[in-house]
CSV table of N, CA and C in Angstrom, one decimal:
chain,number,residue,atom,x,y,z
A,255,UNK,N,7.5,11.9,-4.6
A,255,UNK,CA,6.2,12.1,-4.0
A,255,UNK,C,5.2,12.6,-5.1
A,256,UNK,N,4.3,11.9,-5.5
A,256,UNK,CA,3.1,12.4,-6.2
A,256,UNK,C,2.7,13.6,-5.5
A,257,UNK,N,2.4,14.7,-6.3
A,257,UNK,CA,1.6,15.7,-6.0
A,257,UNK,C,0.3,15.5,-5.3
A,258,UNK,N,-0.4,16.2,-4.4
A,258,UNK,CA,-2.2,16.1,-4.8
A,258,UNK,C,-3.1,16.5,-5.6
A,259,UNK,N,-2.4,17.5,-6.4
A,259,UNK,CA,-3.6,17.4,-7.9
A,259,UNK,C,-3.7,16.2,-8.6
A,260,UNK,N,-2.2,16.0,-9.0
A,260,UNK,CA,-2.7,13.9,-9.6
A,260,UNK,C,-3.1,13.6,-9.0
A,261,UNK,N,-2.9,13.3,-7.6
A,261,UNK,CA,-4.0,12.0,-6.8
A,261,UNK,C,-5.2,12.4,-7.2
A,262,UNK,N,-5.7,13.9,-6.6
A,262,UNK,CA,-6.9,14.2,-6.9
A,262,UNK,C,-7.8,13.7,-8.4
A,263,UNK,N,-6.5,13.4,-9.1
A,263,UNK,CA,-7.2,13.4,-10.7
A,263,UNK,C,-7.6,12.0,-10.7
A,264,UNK,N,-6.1,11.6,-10.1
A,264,UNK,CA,-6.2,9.9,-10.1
A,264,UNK,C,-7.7,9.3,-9.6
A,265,UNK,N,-8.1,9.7,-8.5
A,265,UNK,CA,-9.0,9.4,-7.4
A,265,UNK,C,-10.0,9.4,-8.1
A,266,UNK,N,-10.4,10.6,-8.5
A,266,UNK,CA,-12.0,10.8,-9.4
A,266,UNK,C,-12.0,10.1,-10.5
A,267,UNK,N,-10.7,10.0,-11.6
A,267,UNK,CA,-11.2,9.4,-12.2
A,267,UNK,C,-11.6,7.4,-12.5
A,268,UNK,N,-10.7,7.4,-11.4
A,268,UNK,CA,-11.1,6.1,-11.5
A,268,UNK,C,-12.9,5.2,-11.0
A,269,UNK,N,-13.3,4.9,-11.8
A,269,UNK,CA,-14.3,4.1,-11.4
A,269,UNK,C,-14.3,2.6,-10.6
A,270,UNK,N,-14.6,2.4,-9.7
A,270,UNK,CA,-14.7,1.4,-9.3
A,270,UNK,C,-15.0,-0.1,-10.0
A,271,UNK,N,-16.0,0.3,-10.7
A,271,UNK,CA,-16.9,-0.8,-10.9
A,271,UNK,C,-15.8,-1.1,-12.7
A,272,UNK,N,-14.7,-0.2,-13.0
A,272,UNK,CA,-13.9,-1.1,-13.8
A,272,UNK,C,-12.6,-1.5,-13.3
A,273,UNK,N,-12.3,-0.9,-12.2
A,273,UNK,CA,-11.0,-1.3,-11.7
A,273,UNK,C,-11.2,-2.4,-10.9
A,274,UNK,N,-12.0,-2.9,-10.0
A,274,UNK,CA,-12.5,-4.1,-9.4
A,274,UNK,C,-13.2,-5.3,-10.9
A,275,UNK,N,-13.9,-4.8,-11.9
A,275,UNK,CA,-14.1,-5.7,-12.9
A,275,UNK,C,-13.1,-6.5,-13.8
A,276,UNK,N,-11.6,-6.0,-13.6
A,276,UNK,CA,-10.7,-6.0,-14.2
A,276,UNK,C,-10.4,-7.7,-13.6
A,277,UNK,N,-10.6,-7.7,-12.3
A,277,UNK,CA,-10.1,-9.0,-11.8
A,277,UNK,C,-11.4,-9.6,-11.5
A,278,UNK,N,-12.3,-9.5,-10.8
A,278,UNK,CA,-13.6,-9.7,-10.6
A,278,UNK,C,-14.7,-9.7,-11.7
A,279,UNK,N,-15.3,-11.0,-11.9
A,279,UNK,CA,-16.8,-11.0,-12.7
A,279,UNK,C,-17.7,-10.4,-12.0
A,280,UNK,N,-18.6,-9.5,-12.3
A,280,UNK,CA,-19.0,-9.0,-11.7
A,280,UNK,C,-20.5,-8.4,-12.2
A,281,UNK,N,-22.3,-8.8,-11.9
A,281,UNK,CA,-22.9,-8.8,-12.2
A,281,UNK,C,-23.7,-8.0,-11.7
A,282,UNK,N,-24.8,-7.3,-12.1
A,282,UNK,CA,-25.8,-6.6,-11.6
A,282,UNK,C,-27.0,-6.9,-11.0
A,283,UNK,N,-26.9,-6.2,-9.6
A,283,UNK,CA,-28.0,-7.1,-9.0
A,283,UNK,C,-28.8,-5.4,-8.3
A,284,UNK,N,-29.6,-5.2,-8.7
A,284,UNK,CA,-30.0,-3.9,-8.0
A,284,UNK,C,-29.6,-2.5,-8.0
A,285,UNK,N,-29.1,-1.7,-7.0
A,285,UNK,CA,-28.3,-0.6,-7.1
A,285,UNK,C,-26.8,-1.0,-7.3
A,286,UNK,N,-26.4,-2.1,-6.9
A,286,UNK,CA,-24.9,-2.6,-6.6
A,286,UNK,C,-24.8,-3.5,-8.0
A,287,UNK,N,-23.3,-4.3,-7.6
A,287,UNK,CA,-22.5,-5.0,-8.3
A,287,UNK,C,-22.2,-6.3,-7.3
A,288,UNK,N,-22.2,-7.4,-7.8
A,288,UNK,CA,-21.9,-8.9,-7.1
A,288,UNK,C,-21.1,-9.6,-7.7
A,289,UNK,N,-20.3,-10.6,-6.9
A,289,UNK,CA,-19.6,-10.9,-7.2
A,289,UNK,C,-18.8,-11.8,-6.2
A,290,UNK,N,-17.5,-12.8,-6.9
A,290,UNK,CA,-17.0,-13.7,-5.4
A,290,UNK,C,-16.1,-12.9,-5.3
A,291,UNK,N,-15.6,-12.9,-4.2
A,291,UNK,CA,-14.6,-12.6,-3.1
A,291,UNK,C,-13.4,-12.8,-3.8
A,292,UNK,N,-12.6,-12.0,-4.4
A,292,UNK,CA,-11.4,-12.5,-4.6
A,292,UNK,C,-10.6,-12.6,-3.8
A,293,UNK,N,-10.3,-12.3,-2.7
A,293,UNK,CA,-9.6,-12.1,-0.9
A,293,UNK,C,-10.1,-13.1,-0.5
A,294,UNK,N,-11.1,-14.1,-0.8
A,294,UNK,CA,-11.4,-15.3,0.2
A,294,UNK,C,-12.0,-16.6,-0.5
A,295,UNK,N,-12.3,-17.4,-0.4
A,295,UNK,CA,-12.7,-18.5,-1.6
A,295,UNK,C,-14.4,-18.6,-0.7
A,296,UNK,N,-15.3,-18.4,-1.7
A,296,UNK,CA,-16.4,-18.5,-1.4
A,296,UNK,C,-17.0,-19.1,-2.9
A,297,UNK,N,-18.1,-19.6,-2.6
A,297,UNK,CA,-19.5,-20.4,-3.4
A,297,UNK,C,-20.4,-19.5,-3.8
A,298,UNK,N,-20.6,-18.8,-3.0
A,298,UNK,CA,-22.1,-17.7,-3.1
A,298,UNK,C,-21.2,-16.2,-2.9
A,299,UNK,N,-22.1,-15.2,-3.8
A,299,UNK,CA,-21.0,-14.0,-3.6
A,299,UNK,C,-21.8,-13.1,-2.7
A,300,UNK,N,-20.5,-12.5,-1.9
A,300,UNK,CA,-20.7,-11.5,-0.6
A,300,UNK,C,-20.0,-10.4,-1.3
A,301,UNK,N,-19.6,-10.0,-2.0
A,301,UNK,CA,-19.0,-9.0,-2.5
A,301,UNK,C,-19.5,-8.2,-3.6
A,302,UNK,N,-19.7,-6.9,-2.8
A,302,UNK,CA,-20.2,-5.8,-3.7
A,302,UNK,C,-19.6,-4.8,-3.9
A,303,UNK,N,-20.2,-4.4,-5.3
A,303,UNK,CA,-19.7,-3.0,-5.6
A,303,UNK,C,-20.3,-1.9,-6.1
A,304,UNK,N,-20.4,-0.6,-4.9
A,304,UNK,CA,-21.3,0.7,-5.0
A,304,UNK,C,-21.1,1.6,-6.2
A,305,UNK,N,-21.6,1.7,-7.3
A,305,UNK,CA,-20.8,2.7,-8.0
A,305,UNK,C,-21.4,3.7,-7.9
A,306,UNK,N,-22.4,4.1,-7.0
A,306,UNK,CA,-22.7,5.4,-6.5
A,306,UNK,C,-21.7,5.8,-5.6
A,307,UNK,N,-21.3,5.0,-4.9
A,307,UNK,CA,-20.4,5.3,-3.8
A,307,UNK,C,-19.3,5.5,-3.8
A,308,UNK,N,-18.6,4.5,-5.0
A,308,UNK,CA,-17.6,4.8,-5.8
A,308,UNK,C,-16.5,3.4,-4.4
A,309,UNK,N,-17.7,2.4,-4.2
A,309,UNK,CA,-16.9,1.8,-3.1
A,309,UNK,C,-17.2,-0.1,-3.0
A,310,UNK,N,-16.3,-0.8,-2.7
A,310,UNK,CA,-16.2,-2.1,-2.8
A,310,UNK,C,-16.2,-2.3,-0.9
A,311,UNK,N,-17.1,-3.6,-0.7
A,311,UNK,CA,-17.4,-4.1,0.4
A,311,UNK,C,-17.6,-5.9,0.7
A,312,UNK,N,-16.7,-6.7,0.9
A,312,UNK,CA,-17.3,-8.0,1.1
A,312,UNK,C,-17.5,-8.1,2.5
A,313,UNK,N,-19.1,-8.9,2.5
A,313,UNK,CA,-20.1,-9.3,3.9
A,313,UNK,C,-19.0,-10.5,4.2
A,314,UNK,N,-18.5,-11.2,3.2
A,314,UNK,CA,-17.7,-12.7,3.9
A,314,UNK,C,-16.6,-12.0,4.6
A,315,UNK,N,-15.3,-11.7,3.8
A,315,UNK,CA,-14.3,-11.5,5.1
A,315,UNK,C,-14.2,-10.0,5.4
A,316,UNK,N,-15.3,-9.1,5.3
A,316,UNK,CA,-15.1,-7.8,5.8
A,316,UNK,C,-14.1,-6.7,5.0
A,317,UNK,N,-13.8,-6.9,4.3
A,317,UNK,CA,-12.5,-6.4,3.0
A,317,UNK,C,-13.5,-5.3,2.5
A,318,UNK,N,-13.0,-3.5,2.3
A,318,UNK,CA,-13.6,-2.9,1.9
A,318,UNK,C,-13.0,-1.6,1.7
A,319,UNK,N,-13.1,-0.6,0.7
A,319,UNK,CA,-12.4,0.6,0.6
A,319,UNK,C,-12.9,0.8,-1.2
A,320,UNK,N,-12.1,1.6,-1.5
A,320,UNK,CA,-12.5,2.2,-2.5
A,320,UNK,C,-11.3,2.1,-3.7
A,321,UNK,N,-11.2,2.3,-4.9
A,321,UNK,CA,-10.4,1.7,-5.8
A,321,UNK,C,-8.6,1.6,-5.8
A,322,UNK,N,-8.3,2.7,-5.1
A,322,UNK,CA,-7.5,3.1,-4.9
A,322,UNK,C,-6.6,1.7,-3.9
A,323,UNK,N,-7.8,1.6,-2.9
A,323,UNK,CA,-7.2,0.2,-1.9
A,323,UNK,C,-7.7,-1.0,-2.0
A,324,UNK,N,-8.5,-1.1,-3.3
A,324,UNK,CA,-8.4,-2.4,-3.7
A,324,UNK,C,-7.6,-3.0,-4.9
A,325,UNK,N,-7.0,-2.2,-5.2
A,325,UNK,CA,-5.4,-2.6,-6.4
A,325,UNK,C,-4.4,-3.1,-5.2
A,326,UNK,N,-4.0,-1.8,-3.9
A,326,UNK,CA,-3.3,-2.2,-3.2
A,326,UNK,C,-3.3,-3.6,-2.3
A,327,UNK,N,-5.1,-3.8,-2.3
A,327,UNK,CA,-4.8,-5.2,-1.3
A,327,UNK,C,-5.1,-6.1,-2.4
A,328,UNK,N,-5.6,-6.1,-4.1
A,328,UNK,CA,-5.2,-7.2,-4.8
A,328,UNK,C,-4.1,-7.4,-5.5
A,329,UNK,N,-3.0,-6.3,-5.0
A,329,UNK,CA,-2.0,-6.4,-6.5
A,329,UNK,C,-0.9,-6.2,-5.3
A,330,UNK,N,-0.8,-6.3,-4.1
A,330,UNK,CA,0.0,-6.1,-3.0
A,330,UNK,C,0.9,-4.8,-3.5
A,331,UNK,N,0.0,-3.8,-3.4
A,331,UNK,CA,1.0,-2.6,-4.1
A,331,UNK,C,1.0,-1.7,-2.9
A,332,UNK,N,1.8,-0.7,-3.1
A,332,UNK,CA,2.0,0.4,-2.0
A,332,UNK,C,1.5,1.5,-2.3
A,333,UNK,N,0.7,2.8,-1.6
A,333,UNK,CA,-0.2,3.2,-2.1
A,333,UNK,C,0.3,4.0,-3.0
A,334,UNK,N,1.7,4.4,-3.4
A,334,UNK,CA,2.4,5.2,-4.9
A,334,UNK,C,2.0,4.2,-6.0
A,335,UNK,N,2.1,3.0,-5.9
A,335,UNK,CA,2.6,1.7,-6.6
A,335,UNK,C,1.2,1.6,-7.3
A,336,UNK,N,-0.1,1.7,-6.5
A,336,UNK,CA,-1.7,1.9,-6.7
A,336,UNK,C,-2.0,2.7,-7.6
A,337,UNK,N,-1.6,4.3,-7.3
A,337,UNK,CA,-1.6,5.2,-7.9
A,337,UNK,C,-1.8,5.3,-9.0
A,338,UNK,N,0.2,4.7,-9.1
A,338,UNK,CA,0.6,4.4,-10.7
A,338,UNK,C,0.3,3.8,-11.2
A,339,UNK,N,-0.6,2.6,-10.5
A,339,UNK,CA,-0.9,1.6,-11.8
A,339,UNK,C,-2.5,2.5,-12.1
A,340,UNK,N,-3.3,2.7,-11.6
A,340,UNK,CA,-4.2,3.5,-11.7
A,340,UNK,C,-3.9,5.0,-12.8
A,341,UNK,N,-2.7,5.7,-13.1
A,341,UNK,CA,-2.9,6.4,-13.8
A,341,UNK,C,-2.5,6.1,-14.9
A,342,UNK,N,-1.6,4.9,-15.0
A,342,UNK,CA,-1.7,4.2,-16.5
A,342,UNK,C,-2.7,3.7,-17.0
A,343,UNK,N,-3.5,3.4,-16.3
A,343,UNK,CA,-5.1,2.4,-16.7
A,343,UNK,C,-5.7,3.4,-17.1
A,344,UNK,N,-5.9,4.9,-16.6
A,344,UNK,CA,-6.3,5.8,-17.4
A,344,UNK,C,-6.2,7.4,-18.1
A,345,UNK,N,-4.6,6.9,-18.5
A,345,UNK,CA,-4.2,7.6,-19.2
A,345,UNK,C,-3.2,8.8,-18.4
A,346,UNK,N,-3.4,9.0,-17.3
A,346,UNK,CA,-2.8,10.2,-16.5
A,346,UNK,C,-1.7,10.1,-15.9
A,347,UNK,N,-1.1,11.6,-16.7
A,347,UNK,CA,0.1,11.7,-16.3
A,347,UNK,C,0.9,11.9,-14.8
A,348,UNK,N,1.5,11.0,-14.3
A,348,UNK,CA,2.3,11.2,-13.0
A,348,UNK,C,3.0,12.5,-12.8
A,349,UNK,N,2.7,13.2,-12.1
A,349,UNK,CA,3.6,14.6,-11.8
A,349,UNK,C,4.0,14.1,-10.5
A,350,UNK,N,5.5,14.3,-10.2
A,350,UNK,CA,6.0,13.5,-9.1
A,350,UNK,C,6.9,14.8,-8.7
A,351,UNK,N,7.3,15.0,-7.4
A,351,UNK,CA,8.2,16.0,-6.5
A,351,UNK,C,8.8,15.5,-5.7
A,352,UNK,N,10.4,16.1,-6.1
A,352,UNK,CA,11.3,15.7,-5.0
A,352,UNK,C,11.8,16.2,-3.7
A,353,UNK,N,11.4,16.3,-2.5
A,353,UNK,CA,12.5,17.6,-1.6
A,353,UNK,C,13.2,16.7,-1.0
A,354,UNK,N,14.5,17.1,-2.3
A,354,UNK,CA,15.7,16.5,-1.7
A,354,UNK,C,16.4,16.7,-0.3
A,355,UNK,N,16.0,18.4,0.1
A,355,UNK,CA,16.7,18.5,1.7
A,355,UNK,C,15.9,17.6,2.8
A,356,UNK,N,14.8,17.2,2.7
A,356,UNK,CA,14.1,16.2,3.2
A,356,UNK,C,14.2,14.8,3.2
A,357,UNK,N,15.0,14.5,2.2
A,357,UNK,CA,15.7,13.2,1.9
A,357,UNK,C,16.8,13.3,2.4
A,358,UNK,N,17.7,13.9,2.5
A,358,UNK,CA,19.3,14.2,3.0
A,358,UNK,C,19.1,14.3,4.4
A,359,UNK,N,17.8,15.1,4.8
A,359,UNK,CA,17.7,15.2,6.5
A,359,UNK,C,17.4,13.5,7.0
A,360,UNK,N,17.0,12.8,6.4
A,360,UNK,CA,16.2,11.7,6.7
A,360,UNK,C,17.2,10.7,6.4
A,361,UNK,N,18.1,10.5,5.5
A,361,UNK,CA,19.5,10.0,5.1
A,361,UNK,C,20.3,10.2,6.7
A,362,UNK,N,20.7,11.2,6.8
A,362,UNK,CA,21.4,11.3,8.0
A,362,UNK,C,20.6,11.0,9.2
A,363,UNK,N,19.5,10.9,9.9
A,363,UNK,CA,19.0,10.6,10.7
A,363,UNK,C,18.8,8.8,10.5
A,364,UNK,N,19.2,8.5,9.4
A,364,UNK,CA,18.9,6.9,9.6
A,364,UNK,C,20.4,6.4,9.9
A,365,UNK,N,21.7,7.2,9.4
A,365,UNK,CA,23.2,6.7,9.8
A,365,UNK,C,23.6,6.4,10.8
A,366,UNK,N,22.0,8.1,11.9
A,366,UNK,CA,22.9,8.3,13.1
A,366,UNK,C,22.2,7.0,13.9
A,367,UNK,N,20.9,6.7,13.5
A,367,UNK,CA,20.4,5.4,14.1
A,367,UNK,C,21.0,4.1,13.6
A,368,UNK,N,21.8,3.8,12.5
A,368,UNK,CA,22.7,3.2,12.7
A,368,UNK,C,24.0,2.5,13.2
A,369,UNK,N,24.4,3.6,13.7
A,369,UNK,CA,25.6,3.7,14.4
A,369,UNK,C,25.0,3.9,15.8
A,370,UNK,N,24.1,3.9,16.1
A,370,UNK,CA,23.5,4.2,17.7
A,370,UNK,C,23.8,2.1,17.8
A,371,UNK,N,22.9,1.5,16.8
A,371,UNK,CA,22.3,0.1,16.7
A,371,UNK,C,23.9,-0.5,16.8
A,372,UNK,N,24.7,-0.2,16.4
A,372,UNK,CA,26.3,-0.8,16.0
A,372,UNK,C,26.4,-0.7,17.4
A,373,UNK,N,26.8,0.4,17.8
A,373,UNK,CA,27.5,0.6,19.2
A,373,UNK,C,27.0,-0.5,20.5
A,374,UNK,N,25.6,0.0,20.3
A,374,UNK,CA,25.1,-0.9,21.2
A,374,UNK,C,25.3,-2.6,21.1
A,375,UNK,N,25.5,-2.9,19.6
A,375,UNK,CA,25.4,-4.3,19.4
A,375,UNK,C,26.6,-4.9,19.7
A,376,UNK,N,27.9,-4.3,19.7
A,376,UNK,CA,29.1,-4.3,19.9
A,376,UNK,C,29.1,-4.7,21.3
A,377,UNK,N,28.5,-3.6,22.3
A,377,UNK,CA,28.8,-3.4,23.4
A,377,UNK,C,28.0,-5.1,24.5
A,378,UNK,N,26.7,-5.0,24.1
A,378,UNK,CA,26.3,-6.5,24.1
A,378,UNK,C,27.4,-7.9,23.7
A,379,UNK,N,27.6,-7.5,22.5
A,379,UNK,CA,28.3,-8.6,22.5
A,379,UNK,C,29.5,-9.0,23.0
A,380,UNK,N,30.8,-7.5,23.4
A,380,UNK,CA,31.3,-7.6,24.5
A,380,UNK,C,31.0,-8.2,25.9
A,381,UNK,N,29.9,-7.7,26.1
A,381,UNK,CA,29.7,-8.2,27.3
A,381,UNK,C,29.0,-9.6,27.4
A,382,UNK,N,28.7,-9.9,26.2
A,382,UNK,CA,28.4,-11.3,26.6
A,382,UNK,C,29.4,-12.8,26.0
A,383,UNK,N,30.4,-12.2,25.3
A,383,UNK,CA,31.6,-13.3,25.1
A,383,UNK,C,32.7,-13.2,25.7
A,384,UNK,N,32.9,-11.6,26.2
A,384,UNK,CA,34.1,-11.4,26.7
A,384,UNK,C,34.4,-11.2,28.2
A,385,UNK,N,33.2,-10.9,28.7
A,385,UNK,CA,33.3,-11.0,30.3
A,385,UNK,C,33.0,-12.4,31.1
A,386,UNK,N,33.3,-12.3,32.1
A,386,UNK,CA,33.3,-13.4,33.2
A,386,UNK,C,31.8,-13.6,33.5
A,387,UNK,N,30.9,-13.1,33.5
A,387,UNK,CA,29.6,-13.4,33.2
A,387,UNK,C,28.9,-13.5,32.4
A,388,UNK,N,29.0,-13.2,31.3
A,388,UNK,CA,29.0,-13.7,29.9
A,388,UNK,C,29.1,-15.0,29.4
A,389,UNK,N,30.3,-15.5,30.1
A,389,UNK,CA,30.8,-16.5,29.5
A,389,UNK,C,30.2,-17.9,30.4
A,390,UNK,N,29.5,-17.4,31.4
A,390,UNK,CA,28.7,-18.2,32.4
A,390,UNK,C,27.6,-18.7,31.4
């Protein structure tokens, strides 16, 4: 688990308008940034980017959030996976924590729903190859 001071660090430091540039051409039109849709195939660009706001918005298919969730929905990453690629792009170190009794609690709580799922699947399938109505 990443800390929240890295995120925190992660989050501010990244700028939008290079982490969306990275995949996106992206040109100045006013207060914003323009650009095509990489999430959709378009001709004319609906997609902008606030670098006041520190925020990415396409008018075509509605796709919008801020840098962090647009690595995730262009690089199909998970939001640790975002992170990290975000604090190699700028340099920052991952500080990551483990609470392993929290892992061990959650290890056994998925065995015991394992064996809940066995039992039950067992018992189905007894009853449906081995009984007289079953076998109807």
């Amino acid at each position: 688990m990443i800390n929240q001071q890295t995120i925190t660090q992660i989050v501010d430091t990244a700028r939008i308008d290079e982490v969306v540039g990275d995949f996106v051409d992206l040109k100045k039109r006013g207060t914003s940034l323009i650009g095509l849709c990489p999430f959709h195939n378009e001709k004319t660009p609906s997609f902008h980017v606030s670098v006041s706001k520190g925020l990415y918005k396409c008018f075509g298919c509605g796709k919008g959030g801020d840098a962090v969730g647009f690595v995730m929905e262009h690089e199909k990453y998970s939001y640790p996976e975002a992170l990290k690629y975000l604090a190699q792009k700028y340099n920052i170190t991952v500080e990551e924590t483990f609470d392993y009794a929290e892992n061990k609690e959650e290890q056994q709580h998925r065995e015991l729903l394992m064996q809940a799922v066995n039992y039950a699947s067992q018992h189905y399938q007894n009853n449906l190859f081995k009984s007289e109505e079953g076998k109807k």
